[in-house]
Short mmCIF file of C-alpha atoms in Angstrom, two decimals:
data_model
loop_
_atom_site.label_atom_id
_atom_site.label_comp_id
_atom_site.label_asym_id
_atom_site.label_seq_id
_atom_site.Cartn_x
_atom_site.Cartn_y
_atom_site.Cartn_z
CA UNK A 1 -8.49 72.10 -15.47
CA UNK A 2 -10.83 74.97 -14.79
CA UNK A 3 -10.57 78.43 -16.34
CA UNK A 4 -11.99 81.55 -14.68
CA UNK A 5 -12.07 85.11 -15.98
CA UNK A 6 -10.46 87.57 -13.58
CA UNK A 7 -13.55 89.78 -13.85
CA UNK A 8 -15.78 86.85 -12.81
CA UNK A 9 -13.90 86.00 -9.62
CA UNK A 10 -16.11 86.50 -6.60
CA UNK A 11 -14.67 84.11 -4.04
CA UNK A 12 -11.71 84.54 -1.73
CA UNK A 13 -8.22 83.37 -2.56
CA UNK A 14 -8.57 80.61 0.03
CA UNK A 15 -11.62 79.25 -1.83
CA UNK A 16 -9.66 79.09 -5.10
CA UNK A 17 -6.65 77.60 -3.31
CA UNK A 18 -8.84 74.79 -1.91
CA UNK A 19 -10.33 74.25 -5.37
CA UNK A 20 -6.81 74.27 -6.87
CA UNK A 21 -5.95 71.25 -4.73
CA UNK A 22 -8.53 69.22 -6.68
CA UNK A 23 -7.89 70.63 -10.16
CA UNK A 24 -5.76 73.39 -11.66
CA UNK A 25 -7.56 76.73 -11.76
CA UNK A 26 -6.32 79.12 -14.45
CA UNK A 27 -7.29 82.77 -14.11
CA UNK A 28 -7.49 84.63 -17.41
CA UNK A 29 -7.58 88.29 -18.37
CA UNK A 30 -8.73 89.26 -21.86
CA UNK A 31 -8.67 85.57 -22.77
CA UNK A 32 -4.99 85.09 -21.86
CA UNK A 33 -3.74 83.02 -18.90
CA UNK A 34 -2.70 85.26 -16.03
CA UNK A 35 -2.13 82.93 -13.09
CA UNK A 36 -2.62 79.28 -12.20
CA UNK A 37 -3.58 77.89 -8.81
CA UNK A 38 -2.38 74.34 -8.41
CA UNK A 39 -0.80 72.14 -5.74
CA UNK A 40 2.89 71.49 -5.41
CA UNK A 41 3.49 67.77 -5.87
CA UNK A 42 5.87 65.56 -3.96
CA UNK A 43 8.37 66.21 -6.77
CA UNK A 44 8.16 70.00 -6.36
CA UNK A 45 9.77 72.02 -3.66
CA UNK A 46 9.32 75.66 -2.75
CA UNK A 47 12.96 76.55 -3.49
CA UNK A 48 12.74 75.25 -7.08
CA UNK A 49 9.44 77.03 -7.70
CA UNK A 50 10.76 80.24 -6.20
CA UNK A 51 13.99 80.22 -8.21
CA UNK A 52 12.38 79.20 -11.50
CA UNK A 53 10.12 82.25 -11.34
CA UNK A 54 12.74 84.73 -10.11
CA UNK A 55 13.81 87.07 -12.93
CA UNK A 56 17.15 87.91 -11.27
CA UNK A 57 18.03 84.23 -10.86
CA UNK A 58 17.09 83.45 -14.47
CA UNK A 59 19.28 86.35 -15.63
CA UNK A 60 22.23 84.98 -13.60
CA UNK A 61 21.77 81.53 -15.17
CA UNK A 62 21.56 82.98 -18.70
CA UNK A 63 24.74 85.05 -18.14
CA UNK A 64 26.52 82.00 -16.77
CA UNK A 65 25.54 79.86 -19.76
CA UNK A 66 26.63 82.55 -22.22
CA UNK A 67 29.93 82.95 -20.38
CA UNK A 68 30.54 79.20 -20.42
CA UNK A 69 29.97 79.06 -24.18
CA UNK A 70 32.24 82.10 -24.71
CA UNK A 71 34.97 80.32 -22.75
CA UNK A 72 34.72 77.16 -24.86
CA UNK A 73 32.35 74.95 -22.89
CA UNK A 74 30.75 72.21 -24.97
CA UNK A 75 26.95 71.99 -24.74
CA UNK A 76 25.68 68.75 -23.19
CA UNK A 77 23.62 67.95 -26.30
CA UNK A 78 26.82 68.06 -28.39
CA UNK A 79 28.66 65.75 -25.95
CA UNK A 80 25.76 63.29 -26.06
CA UNK A 81 25.74 63.38 -29.88
CA UNK A 82 29.50 62.91 -30.11
CA UNK A 83 29.53 59.87 -27.82
CA UNK A 84 26.15 58.43 -28.84
CA UNK A 85 24.64 58.90 -25.40
CA UNK A 86 20.92 59.11 -24.85
CA UNK A 87 19.61 61.82 -22.57
CA UNK A 88 16.49 61.99 -20.48
CA UNK A 89 13.51 63.49 -22.32
CA UNK A 90 13.35 67.21 -21.56
CA UNK A 91 10.86 68.36 -18.97
CA UNK A 92 10.69 64.98 -17.22
CA UNK A 93 12.05 64.31 -13.77
CA UNK A 94 13.66 61.20 -12.49
CA UNK A 95 11.69 59.50 -9.73
CA UNK A 96 13.97 58.63 -6.82
#
């Protein structure tokens, strides 16, 4: 992974995009990550990336989850605990 200060960027976006295909390029401002340039893998799709970064969509999901709990839905973690089921580790995808 490569880190570049925003103030040090001199190349075009296309140059950093090409570089981001080889290794992740993180652009920082005042020492904090601002943006990352990296390839989408075969497990990523544009729709998932777009929705996961859309504030309105995230708000809809959060409202839906809160509503489900208010109406008596049982969280999946509780169901797994109750029946002794093991779940997939969080953040990992199943390979199909």
